[in-house]
XYZ file of C-alpha atoms in Angstrom:
749
model
C 105.210 109.235 99.380
C 104.546 109.514 103.046
C 102.462 106.286 102.715
C 102.482 102.711 101.487
C 100.489 99.567 99.725
C 100.091 96.718 96.927
C 97.880 95.002 93.018
C 96.261 92.686 90.081
C 96.186 90.848 86.731
C 98.286 88.008 85.566
C 101.772 88.408 84.162
C 103.160 86.267 81.382
C 105.914 83.714 82.223
C 104.576 82.773 85.645
C 103.464 79.209 85.173
C 104.095 76.303 87.454
C 107.451 75.588 85.889
C 108.635 79.021 86.977
C 107.585 78.395 90.477
C 109.425 75.146 90.493
C 112.572 76.770 89.249
C 112.285 79.352 91.970
C 112.179 76.925 94.900
C 113.900 73.849 93.345
C 116.434 73.702 96.060
C 114.740 75.363 98.975
C 113.238 72.708 101.145
C 113.084 69.159 101.962
C 109.685 69.476 103.499
C 106.357 69.074 101.718
C 103.320 71.339 101.503
C 101.108 70.848 104.516
C 103.932 70.334 107.051
C 102.873 73.814 108.659
C 99.784 75.994 108.480
C 101.756 78.357 106.156
C 102.199 76.049 103.089
C 104.944 76.647 100.468
C 104.419 77.398 96.924
C 106.528 76.649 94.046
C 105.964 73.069 93.170
C 103.302 71.385 90.935
C 101.224 70.182 93.809
C 101.047 73.551 95.442
C 100.669 75.991 92.616
C 96.836 75.827 92.793
C 96.940 76.158 96.557
C 98.980 79.276 96.242
C 96.290 81.045 94.105
C 93.679 79.982 96.528
C 95.722 81.140 99.569
C 93.269 82.943 101.800
C 95.610 85.677 103.001
C 95.506 88.160 100.107
C 91.686 88.195 100.453
C 91.859 88.650 104.240
C 94.412 91.370 103.803
C 91.977 93.293 101.362
C 88.753 92.440 103.293
C 90.085 93.700 106.584
C 91.594 96.986 105.107
C 95.064 95.930 105.946
C 93.736 94.569 109.365
C 92.537 98.109 110.407
C 88.855 97.192 110.752
C 87.832 96.433 114.328
C 90.760 98.232 115.851
C 89.584 100.832 118.578
C 91.117 104.326 117.852
C 90.428 108.125 118.268
C 90.306 108.042 122.287
C 88.897 110.835 124.383
C 88.981 110.990 128.269
C 86.523 112.805 130.389
C 88.007 115.241 132.930
C 87.842 112.805 135.661
C 89.270 109.939 133.579
C 86.255 107.674 134.233
C 84.900 107.744 130.698
C 86.513 106.823 127.438
C 85.090 107.594 123.994
C 86.441 105.805 120.955
C 85.504 104.690 117.457
C 85.587 100.981 116.320
C 83.958 99.236 113.301
C 81.607 96.252 114.194
C 84.245 93.527 113.336
C 87.442 92.833 111.728
C 85.559 92.885 108.291
C 82.858 95.454 108.932
C 83.905 98.895 107.574
C 81.206 100.719 109.363
C 82.577 102.889 112.198
C 80.496 103.228 115.387
C 80.943 105.594 118.387
C 81.473 103.956 121.846
C 81.803 104.888 125.351
C 83.833 102.771 127.895
C 83.255 103.329 131.648
C 83.401 100.996 134.720
C 84.885 98.209 132.699
C 81.801 98.082 130.195
C 81.241 99.347 126.615
C 78.250 101.186 125.579
C 77.222 102.080 121.964
C 76.583 105.693 121.426
C 75.954 105.958 117.785
C 75.495 103.177 115.025
C 75.232 104.681 111.512
C 73.275 101.685 110.367
C 70.478 102.598 112.749
C 70.768 106.374 111.962
C 70.980 106.492 108.099
C 69.942 102.819 107.336
C 73.058 101.773 105.539
C 76.763 101.247 105.504
C 77.656 103.692 102.650
C 77.345 107.409 102.559
C 77.564 110.406 100.506
C 80.029 113.003 101.729
C 81.099 116.414 100.703
C 84.115 116.827 98.469
C 86.127 118.420 101.227
C 85.330 115.615 103.540
C 86.193 112.908 100.990
C 89.670 114.524 100.543
C 90.183 114.744 104.368
C 89.408 111.068 104.531
C 91.786 110.213 101.669
C 94.616 112.338 103.222
C 94.084 110.723 106.548
C 94.239 107.355 104.814
C 90.798 106.577 106.242
C 89.374 103.357 104.926
C 86.109 102.954 106.927
C 82.752 104.546 106.603
C 80.144 105.694 109.047
C 81.593 107.426 112.070
C 85.171 108.041 111.271
C 85.720 110.845 113.475
C 84.224 112.978 116.146
C 84.920 115.990 118.489
C 83.713 116.839 122.006
C 83.165 119.708 124.447
C 85.698 119.901 127.274
C 83.507 117.841 129.592
C 83.023 115.120 127.018
C 79.346 115.435 127.338
C 78.390 116.665 123.957
C 79.795 114.708 120.948
C 79.525 115.982 117.348
C 80.140 114.023 114.044
C 79.384 114.238 110.315
C 77.352 111.490 108.595
C 76.276 111.688 105.051
C 76.841 115.302 105.135
C 74.616 115.956 108.071
C 75.481 117.071 111.635
C 74.785 114.683 114.363
C 74.918 115.264 118.016
C 74.844 112.684 120.782
C 75.017 113.345 124.700
C 77.034 110.881 126.525
C 74.865 110.907 129.609
C 72.013 109.342 127.846
C 69.616 109.806 124.967
C 69.609 108.885 121.174
C 71.773 110.854 118.573
C 69.963 113.649 116.964
C 70.514 115.867 114.033
C 71.162 119.554 114.151
C 69.860 121.654 110.978
C 72.760 123.238 109.140
C 73.222 125.472 106.081
C 74.850 122.632 104.024
C 76.780 119.500 104.001
C 79.027 119.421 107.015
C 82.695 118.969 107.367
C 84.836 118.784 110.539
C 82.142 119.646 113.119
C 83.732 120.546 116.582
C 81.630 121.612 119.722
C 82.591 124.694 121.617
C 84.403 123.946 124.911
C 81.073 124.592 126.890
C 79.000 122.465 124.528
C 76.524 125.190 123.522
C 77.541 125.450 119.934
C 79.077 123.354 117.191
C 81.443 124.986 114.553
C 81.602 123.434 111.086
C 82.665 124.089 107.494
C 80.197 123.971 104.664
C 80.893 125.149 101.091
C 84.281 126.274 102.343
C 82.633 128.772 104.783
C 82.806 128.569 108.453
C 79.575 128.286 110.493
C 78.652 128.168 114.186
C 75.244 126.557 115.075
C 73.433 126.238 118.385
C 72.097 122.868 119.320
C 68.716 124.345 118.769
C 69.538 125.008 115.060
C 70.337 128.730 115.301
C 72.992 128.826 112.453
C 75.351 131.740 111.669
C 78.005 132.087 109.200
C 81.136 133.578 110.591
C 83.277 133.608 107.402
C 82.340 133.452 103.756
C 84.817 132.783 101.054
C 85.560 135.864 98.907
C 86.202 133.706 95.829
C 86.166 130.139 94.472
C 89.849 129.483 95.521
C 89.293 130.621 99.185
C 88.400 128.417 102.165
C 87.890 128.960 105.939
C 88.491 126.528 108.483
C 90.098 123.793 106.400
C 93.676 122.713 106.258
C 95.279 123.309 102.805
C 97.018 120.431 100.867
C 100.427 121.041 102.234
C 99.429 121.271 105.808
C 97.366 118.142 105.826
C 99.755 116.186 103.525
C 103.193 117.232 104.739
C 102.900 119.034 108.067
C 100.300 116.686 109.847
C 97.973 119.682 110.558
C 94.571 118.368 109.672
C 92.606 121.241 111.299
C 91.776 124.736 110.136
C 90.202 126.183 113.207
C 90.422 126.295 116.997
C 87.872 127.281 119.642
C 88.607 129.831 122.287
C 88.497 128.181 125.928
C 85.437 130.384 126.861
C 83.677 129.508 123.695
C 83.137 133.074 122.494
C 85.556 132.913 119.524
C 87.757 131.064 117.154
C 91.098 131.204 115.543
C 90.489 130.473 111.915
C 92.753 129.672 108.949
C 91.885 131.215 105.643
C 93.588 129.616 102.557
C 93.638 131.089 99.116
C 94.982 128.622 96.422
C 94.569 131.146 93.419
C 98.396 130.976 92.932
C 98.722 127.198 93.232
C 99.217 125.275 90.062
C 96.369 123.208 88.828
C 96.547 119.418 88.210
C 93.891 117.464 86.363
C 93.083 113.823 87.423
C 91.227 111.965 84.832
C 90.075 108.489 84.415
C 91.262 107.001 81.110
C 88.947 103.883 81.813
C 85.970 106.415 81.851
C 86.660 108.865 79.141
C 83.297 110.553 79.488
C 83.973 111.458 83.022
C 85.250 115.022 83.479
C 88.665 115.407 84.999
C 89.137 116.357 88.703
C 90.943 119.574 89.171
C 93.228 119.880 92.212
C 95.499 122.523 93.523
C 99.028 120.973 93.814
C 102.096 122.996 94.788
C 105.191 121.172 93.165
C 108.622 121.780 94.622
C 109.765 125.389 93.659
C 106.309 126.652 92.911
C 103.761 128.823 94.828
C 102.040 127.658 97.896
C 98.634 128.517 99.087
C 98.386 131.917 100.920
C 97.389 131.120 104.451
C 96.345 133.731 106.881
C 94.819 133.481 110.401
C 91.672 135.509 111.834
C 90.194 135.858 115.162
C 86.494 135.553 114.859
C 83.849 136.270 117.414
C 80.394 134.828 117.702
C 78.876 138.340 117.391
C 80.564 138.918 113.951
C 83.925 140.537 115.119
C 86.940 139.841 113.012
C 90.707 140.554 113.493
C 93.449 139.314 111.383
C 96.581 137.889 113.008
C 99.816 139.635 111.909
C 103.221 138.217 111.449
C 105.958 138.224 108.895
C 104.183 136.086 106.412
C 106.759 136.768 103.698
C 109.420 135.444 105.699
C 107.338 132.651 107.343
C 104.779 131.404 104.916
C 103.944 128.129 106.478
C 101.394 127.754 109.307
C 102.663 124.566 111.033
C 100.197 124.460 113.919
C 97.976 126.748 115.973
C 95.852 126.708 119.103
C 94.039 128.477 121.794
C 94.554 127.701 125.441
C 94.066 129.534 128.741
C 97.023 131.929 128.008
C 95.658 132.988 124.557
C 96.063 131.979 120.932
C 99.270 130.773 119.584
C 100.799 129.733 116.160
C 103.827 128.056 114.901
C 105.139 129.305 111.687
C 108.036 128.230 109.456
C 110.228 129.777 106.912
C 110.033 128.511 103.212
C 113.439 126.889 103.565
C 112.322 125.243 106.787
C 115.520 126.193 108.738
C 113.570 128.376 111.140
C 110.487 127.776 113.114
C 108.797 130.389 115.404
C 106.377 129.997 118.152
C 104.253 133.250 118.368
C 101.903 134.327 121.140
C 98.780 136.045 119.488
C 97.035 139.087 121.213
C 93.378 137.969 121.168
C 92.239 141.651 120.742
C 94.620 143.151 118.363
C 96.032 140.147 116.470
C 99.464 141.226 117.045
C 102.099 138.569 117.581
C 105.267 138.188 119.811
C 108.044 135.632 119.179
C 108.223 133.395 122.186
C 110.574 130.797 120.804
C 112.718 130.249 117.679
C 114.222 126.901 116.454
C 116.772 126.911 113.859
C 118.749 124.173 111.963
C 121.244 124.253 109.041
C 119.332 121.509 107.261
C 115.689 121.618 108.377
C 113.680 122.084 111.661
C 111.926 118.742 112.216
C 108.115 119.256 113.115
C 107.274 117.134 116.002
C 103.510 116.344 116.368
C 101.804 117.958 119.360
C 104.311 120.911 119.675
C 104.344 123.700 120.537
C 102.117 123.251 123.552
C 101.894 124.963 126.951
C 101.495 123.877 130.506
C 99.048 125.342 133.014
C 101.713 127.765 134.190
C 102.366 128.872 130.519
C 105.670 126.949 130.187
C 106.363 126.083 126.509
C 106.664 122.502 125.672
C 109.030 122.031 122.650
C 111.481 119.564 121.117
C 115.170 120.344 120.753
C 117.684 118.754 118.385
C 121.227 118.636 119.771
C 123.873 116.210 118.805
C 122.273 112.928 118.247
C 119.306 113.313 120.562
C 115.903 114.977 120.179
C 115.013 116.169 123.536
C 111.834 117.192 125.224
C 112.047 120.608 126.736
C 109.669 122.417 129.270
C 110.219 126.185 129.657
C 113.561 125.921 127.959
C 114.865 123.048 130.203
C 115.658 119.569 128.744
C 113.692 117.075 130.771
C 114.516 113.793 128.953
C 117.868 111.915 129.206
C 120.414 111.830 126.423
C 119.590 109.132 123.845
C 115.856 109.016 124.453
C 114.377 110.155 121.197
C 111.210 112.317 121.390
C 108.618 111.154 118.891
C 105.470 113.236 119.778
C 103.875 115.131 122.460
C 100.461 113.566 123.177
C 98.985 116.137 125.584
C 99.504 118.449 128.562
C 97.481 118.377 131.639
C 98.426 120.842 134.354
C 102.186 120.584 134.490
C 102.288 117.010 133.249
C 103.517 116.238 129.717
C 102.524 112.953 128.067
C 104.754 112.016 125.077
C 106.147 109.128 123.078
C 109.825 108.473 122.699
C 112.208 105.750 121.817
C 115.192 104.295 123.641
C 115.458 101.607 120.873
C 114.395 102.561 117.428
C 112.542 99.347 117.070
C 110.135 100.432 119.960
C 108.098 103.634 120.733
C 106.766 103.927 124.267
C 104.545 106.333 126.008
C 106.103 108.403 128.786
C 105.006 111.007 131.263
C 106.959 114.000 132.676
C 106.039 115.905 135.797
C 108.243 118.298 137.555
C 108.264 116.505 140.982
C 108.866 112.984 139.579
C 110.694 113.474 136.310
C 110.096 110.980 133.431
C 108.293 107.809 133.842
C 107.659 105.289 131.189
C 103.997 103.947 131.040
C 103.863 101.373 128.485
C 105.448 98.111 129.314
C 105.579 95.366 126.526
C 107.634 95.943 123.345
C 105.679 97.572 120.505
C 104.723 100.932 118.892
C 102.675 102.771 121.522
C 100.494 105.920 121.711
C 97.989 107.176 124.015
C 95.874 109.859 125.879
C 95.912 110.833 129.496
C 93.556 112.862 131.674
C 92.073 112.823 135.123
C 94.376 110.130 136.561
C 93.711 107.767 133.655
C 96.028 106.933 130.726
C 94.765 105.116 127.656
C 97.645 103.132 126.067
C 97.052 101.961 122.414
C 99.795 99.889 121.099
C 100.776 97.801 118.045
C 102.616 94.926 119.783
C 103.935 91.518 118.690
C 100.410 90.076 119.499
C 98.592 92.704 117.287
C 96.588 95.821 118.473
C 96.037 96.293 122.332
C 94.482 98.922 124.427
C 95.230 99.215 128.145
C 93.400 101.513 130.659
C 95.979 102.366 133.200
C 95.494 104.257 136.468
C 98.423 106.716 137.317
C 99.414 104.779 140.524
C 99.992 101.692 138.622
C 103.205 100.558 136.992
C 103.804 100.049 133.256
C 100.774 98.335 131.533
C 100.815 94.620 131.420
C 98.630 92.226 129.263
C 96.203 91.606 132.084
C 95.231 95.210 132.135
C 93.459 95.217 128.633
C 90.411 97.223 129.011
C 88.947 97.946 125.397
C 88.800 94.868 123.010
C 90.146 95.052 119.515
C 87.959 93.169 117.059
C 90.659 93.066 114.255
C 90.901 89.558 112.688
C 93.779 87.449 113.459
C 95.847 87.077 110.343
C 95.980 83.650 108.765
C 99.712 84.237 108.316
C 101.489 84.861 111.436
C 104.796 86.898 111.281
C 107.895 85.053 112.568
C 110.253 87.900 113.000
C 114.040 87.660 113.475
C 115.286 91.067 114.531
C 118.727 91.873 113.468
C 121.441 94.582 113.745
C 123.499 94.592 110.581
C 126.703 96.239 109.416
C 128.907 99.088 110.488
C 125.885 101.448 110.804
C 124.158 99.055 113.106
C 121.122 98.914 110.767
C 117.875 97.699 112.400
C 116.350 94.935 110.280
C 113.920 92.123 110.444
C 114.301 88.773 108.632
C 111.369 86.462 107.659
C 111.787 82.905 106.678
C 108.970 80.734 105.467
C 107.411 78.742 108.433
C 107.771 75.562 106.505
C 111.547 76.132 105.883
C 114.302 74.364 107.745
C 117.650 76.151 107.755
C 120.548 74.347 106.129
C 118.231 72.435 103.609
C 118.958 74.765 100.724
C 119.288 78.345 99.557
C 116.413 80.714 99.441
C 116.024 83.647 97.043
C 115.959 86.987 98.871
C 113.213 89.604 98.710
C 113.978 93.056 100.216
C 110.647 94.636 101.301
C 111.605 98.122 102.549
C 110.125 101.571 102.862
C 113.484 102.962 103.839
C 112.677 106.599 103.817
C 111.704 109.641 106.080
C 108.623 109.384 108.314
C 108.078 105.593 108.386
C 109.753 102.493 110.082
C 108.937 98.889 109.295
C 111.597 97.092 111.261
C 109.622 97.331 114.645
C 108.861 94.922 117.335
C 105.211 94.644 116.490
C 102.781 92.762 114.313
C 101.444 95.281 111.691
C 100.075 94.675 108.469
C 103.393 95.177 106.671
C 104.854 92.534 108.696
C 101.990 90.190 107.788
C 102.526 90.889 104.052
C 106.355 90.302 104.439
C 105.661 86.917 106.041
C 103.247 85.999 103.200
C 106.010 86.769 100.715
C 108.198 84.442 102.868
C 105.708 81.710 102.592
C 105.921 82.015 98.811
C 109.556 80.805 99.096
C 111.520 83.854 99.739
C 113.745 84.967 102.606
C 112.338 88.553 103.166
C 114.488 91.149 104.613
C 113.119 94.533 105.831
C 115.708 97.161 106.825
C 115.319 100.782 108.222
C 118.277 102.801 106.743
C 119.377 106.362 107.205
C 116.575 108.919 106.941
C 114.040 106.717 108.971
C 112.884 108.095 112.305
C 113.685 106.919 115.770
C 117.356 107.132 115.774
C 117.997 110.747 116.419
C 118.594 113.979 114.322
C 122.027 113.034 112.777
C 120.470 109.756 111.472
C 117.309 111.328 110.016
C 119.191 114.300 108.446
C 121.908 112.146 106.839
C 119.749 112.168 103.663
C 119.810 115.951 103.198
C 120.686 116.724 99.722
C 120.553 113.103 98.553
C 117.353 110.944 99.096
C 118.742 108.150 96.985
C 122.457 107.319 97.768
C 122.422 106.657 101.682
C 118.998 104.971 101.437
C 120.188 102.601 98.763
C 123.616 101.930 100.271
C 122.005 100.856 103.480
C 119.883 98.265 101.739
C 122.865 97.043 99.916
C 124.898 96.753 103.211
C 121.915 95.098 104.889
C 121.452 92.242 102.444
C 125.160 91.527 102.174
C 125.574 91.491 105.990
C 122.474 89.207 106.258
C 123.979 86.854 103.635
C 127.139 86.628 105.629
C 125.118 85.712 108.752
C 122.706 83.447 107.099
C 124.372 81.237 104.467
C 120.840 79.966 103.322
C 120.231 83.447 101.670
C 121.065 83.191 97.901
C 122.636 86.494 97.154
C 122.671 85.588 93.391
C 118.825 85.956 93.462
C 117.756 89.127 95.154
C 114.515 91.043 94.473
C 113.188 94.207 95.970
C 109.571 95.640 96.094
C 108.217 98.629 97.662
C 105.484 101.408 97.559
C 105.731 105.214 97.355
C 109.263 105.841 98.728
C 109.810 102.170 98.876
C 108.795 101.963 95.166
C 111.340 104.692 94.405
C 113.916 102.827 96.305
C 113.047 99.407 94.642
C 113.436 101.031 91.083
C 116.767 102.795 92.133
C 118.100 99.434 93.229
C 117.809 97.892 89.890
C 118.943 100.920 88.054
C 122.067 101.593 90.074
C 122.971 98.423 91.700
C 122.212 95.596 89.105
C 125.216 93.766 90.619
C 123.159 93.337 93.712
C 119.385 93.395 92.785
C 118.093 91.179 90.091
C 114.367 92.195 89.849
C 112.043 94.906 91.282
C 108.466 95.981 91.766
C 108.020 99.635 92.096
C 104.609 100.791 93.266
C 103.632 104.383 92.995
C 107.392 105.582 92.720
C 108.137 109.456 92.745
C 110.618 109.309 89.754
C 111.104 113.026 89.336
C 111.476 114.677 92.679
C 110.521 118.144 91.139
C 107.061 117.039 90.728
C 106.474 116.340 94.434
C 105.079 118.887 96.824
C 106.905 121.947 98.135
C 107.140 121.275 101.907
C 107.960 117.686 101.888
C 110.525 117.798 99.051
C 112.137 121.098 99.696
C 112.686 119.901 103.250
C 115.242 117.306 102.087
C 116.657 118.802 98.843
C 116.184 122.505 99.152
C 114.558 124.836 96.557
C 115.068 123.220 93.000
C 116.095 126.535 91.464
C 118.800 126.929 94.200
C 119.912 123.431 94.299
C 118.912 121.642 91.088
C 121.934 119.117 91.543
C 120.029 117.588 94.655
C 116.882 116.874 92.591
C 118.901 115.298 89.693
C 120.997 113.101 92.073
C 117.725 111.913 93.769
C 115.508 111.330 90.815
C 115.007 108.127 88.632
C 114.394 110.199 85.571
C 117.538 110.828 83.668
C 118.918 107.439 84.527
C 116.541 105.013 82.802
C 119.217 103.891 80.288
C 120.891 102.186 83.071
C 118.239 99.600 83.472
C 119.340 96.039 82.945
C 117.218 94.096 85.246
C 113.292 93.245 85.169
C 111.098 96.098 86.445
C 107.529 96.340 87.077
C 105.998 99.776 87.693
C 102.513 100.011 89.498
C 100.582 103.110 89.738
C 97.005 104.441 90.361
C 95.731 106.589 87.701
C 93.767 108.654 90.332
C 96.850 109.187 92.620
C 96.684 112.933 93.752
C 99.860 112.394 96.028
C 102.432 110.873 93.691
C 100.936 111.596 90.268
C 100.707 108.924 87.791
C 102.762 111.090 85.501
C 105.845 110.010 87.458
C 105.431 106.404 86.252
C 104.210 107.410 82.751
C 107.205 109.822 82.094
C 109.727 107.430 83.372
C 108.267 104.396 81.355
C 108.512 106.647 78.234
C 112.170 107.307 79.063
C 112.826 103.661 79.526
C 110.894 102.974 76.172
C 113.069 105.658 74.427
C 116.207 104.007 75.745
C 115.120 100.424 74.603
C 114.831 99.186 78.102
C 111.989 96.552 78.491
C 109.805 96.910 81.560
C 106.351 96.196 82.697
C 103.697 98.817 83.544
C 100.656 98.012 85.539
C 98.031 100.845 85.651
C 95.278 100.767 88.225
C 92.186 102.676 86.967
C 90.429 104.879 89.643
C 93.111 103.974 92.190
C 94.540 106.577 94.461
C 97.838 106.414 96.341
C 96.395 103.643 98.310
C 94.168 101.438 96.184
C 90.701 100.885 97.885
C 89.277 98.019 95.847
C 89.251 94.719 97.752
C 89.887 92.635 94.602
C 92.695 94.805 93.361
C 94.493 94.782 96.780
C 94.251 91.042 96.943
C 95.416 90.123 93.513
C 97.988 92.881 93.599
C 99.960 90.679 96.023
C 99.768 87.770 93.811
C 100.695 89.698 90.774
C 103.959 91.037 92.375
C 104.897 87.477 93.712
C 104.481 85.999 90.073
C 106.380 88.884 88.387
C 109.201 88.442 90.788
C 109.228 84.621 90.585
C 109.366 84.925 86.773
C 111.988 87.528 86.726
C 114.633 86.118 89.100
C 117.460 83.883 87.580
C 117.325 80.201 88.073
C 119.149 78.942 91.073
C 122.734 77.752 90.439
C 123.363 74.130 91.300
C 125.024 73.748 94.571
C 127.986 71.149 94.400
C 127.521 70.256 98.050
C 124.219 68.991 97.291
C 122.300 71.076 99.592
């Protein structure tokens, strides 16, 4: 539900006549007047099905291939490491170094293992799936502190390359490797194999530091909840001197089992996963201090009161950990004694709803000052040593890193943009990114890498500290992503009493005033994700593609979405449906008042994950506004979703069952009066297909016609290119066939 996507197969009732009915009064132009041609007439129906965008969208893995990412800077700021595939359609990730304005290839999997595919351990496959990783080859790496020794896993083998020259080489290990990380001094590499934590010297001297005591125990891996809901992808952290590690141990014996089978392949045994549904037991997570000579000390804290390990680390001031209560209203930052494992509370954050987890926090400066967020009023502040250092109204998004007393972070003045900022005691806060967009970055040694999604697409700037905000001329590392054949034409809007941020897309071939267009809402609309941003991402390209099919497409970020402060985000506490749906209704009505060409008698809505839930809720509860919906991977019963994510917004289901009933689609199926298509991957381990199947059964029992499109073998984000391409067309055709015919306009427009 913290993600998004699109699917295949033809739907009855979507012939050329239907398309003509949809766009009968939409345009006075003809196909071919612009590069983005309309569909909906007899002479363009075939062109619609041969439209190259769906294939490009799928081939490029949502335009993610060829984009440089995962940047690391050397201590002097002169060298940059990053991962990038060979082109916008090449899925094989390669490791690169950028220095002196030139790029150098450090590791090419095609040369190392002789192919673009690979066999990976099950733990690594799950890590990649949870990280939404859609490439192969080098998909991640880690370095020593000097950024001279780089380790990465490839086909289960441990590979190392030195950045000062020489070819990559393998290091013998005890088994298939997951998450290899060099020690700060570069002498060793830690890794996980068979759920055990190992450390190996570059000469191949391997030692096992922690062995799982049973089949449900793992060392050094992030448990499901940490990776899926807390953004903690790591399970161990090196000591700065390289003599020990802080390691997480996870025991999932008490966590409920789920069985993922493939009905399309009944001979295949089901996959068993441990999934903690809301109100059920979580994995038992403990922390241990391990030394290379075999020493072991358990870290002690009130685990009964604080069962969630949100984050951890080990810096020059010692180990530290952030732990959170089950109700998520208290988060403590603990200092850990590296000898005894005893802990001391250094800071406590509380909130009557939930304490928001801000990536990169807690952190500490060189002097030991704690770097933390603080929610007060309608601002999320950045604090250093207990003092607010950002101005009111600047919303902290993430802490990117700390160097000395400098803090690099992202924040939003306007919710449609996210910029990189730097705070240092003598100079205060300074914005480093210039152009509109959604920016992130890394800084070290007087250099800052700014990676942004801008209105022009993906950009990477290499900026020196004495320079002003980055400009397009300062581009340093090239993106090889393909240019979309459909170019978004965004109209940014602020709508209604709540000043809803929205983007409207018209067909490029459409001339306003020549006729009314049916409206398609294309939201996510929930926590953790914004779509109404000043940037050209894959979602904006998809929205524009739907516009080219004959819709006016409206994308709105309502209450609960990030970037507008704590009050806005927490307005959905206790009710994930009501405020989100109300904001979509208000947005489409306000847009209709401003743009008379929007036909509010023909309004459709589509979405995936939370957006799918919102789409289905729209036709259930507001059929007066919404006339058809496509709901992809919708969480229909909130009790079936995971503990940390769902209890954050709705509380414990045994204590506040009314919140779950209010926020679920199940129990309301009898209300359906509009066409609804449900789409779901049968191998979805995030939002289980049971959500759709149970809701479909409820609809059938109530005598409510609907369409179900199952995706065999697909997870929460379908990976098959043909499926992803045709899924766009299937949604278009369903919505075209489902919307009512346009009413004749007496004015003749």
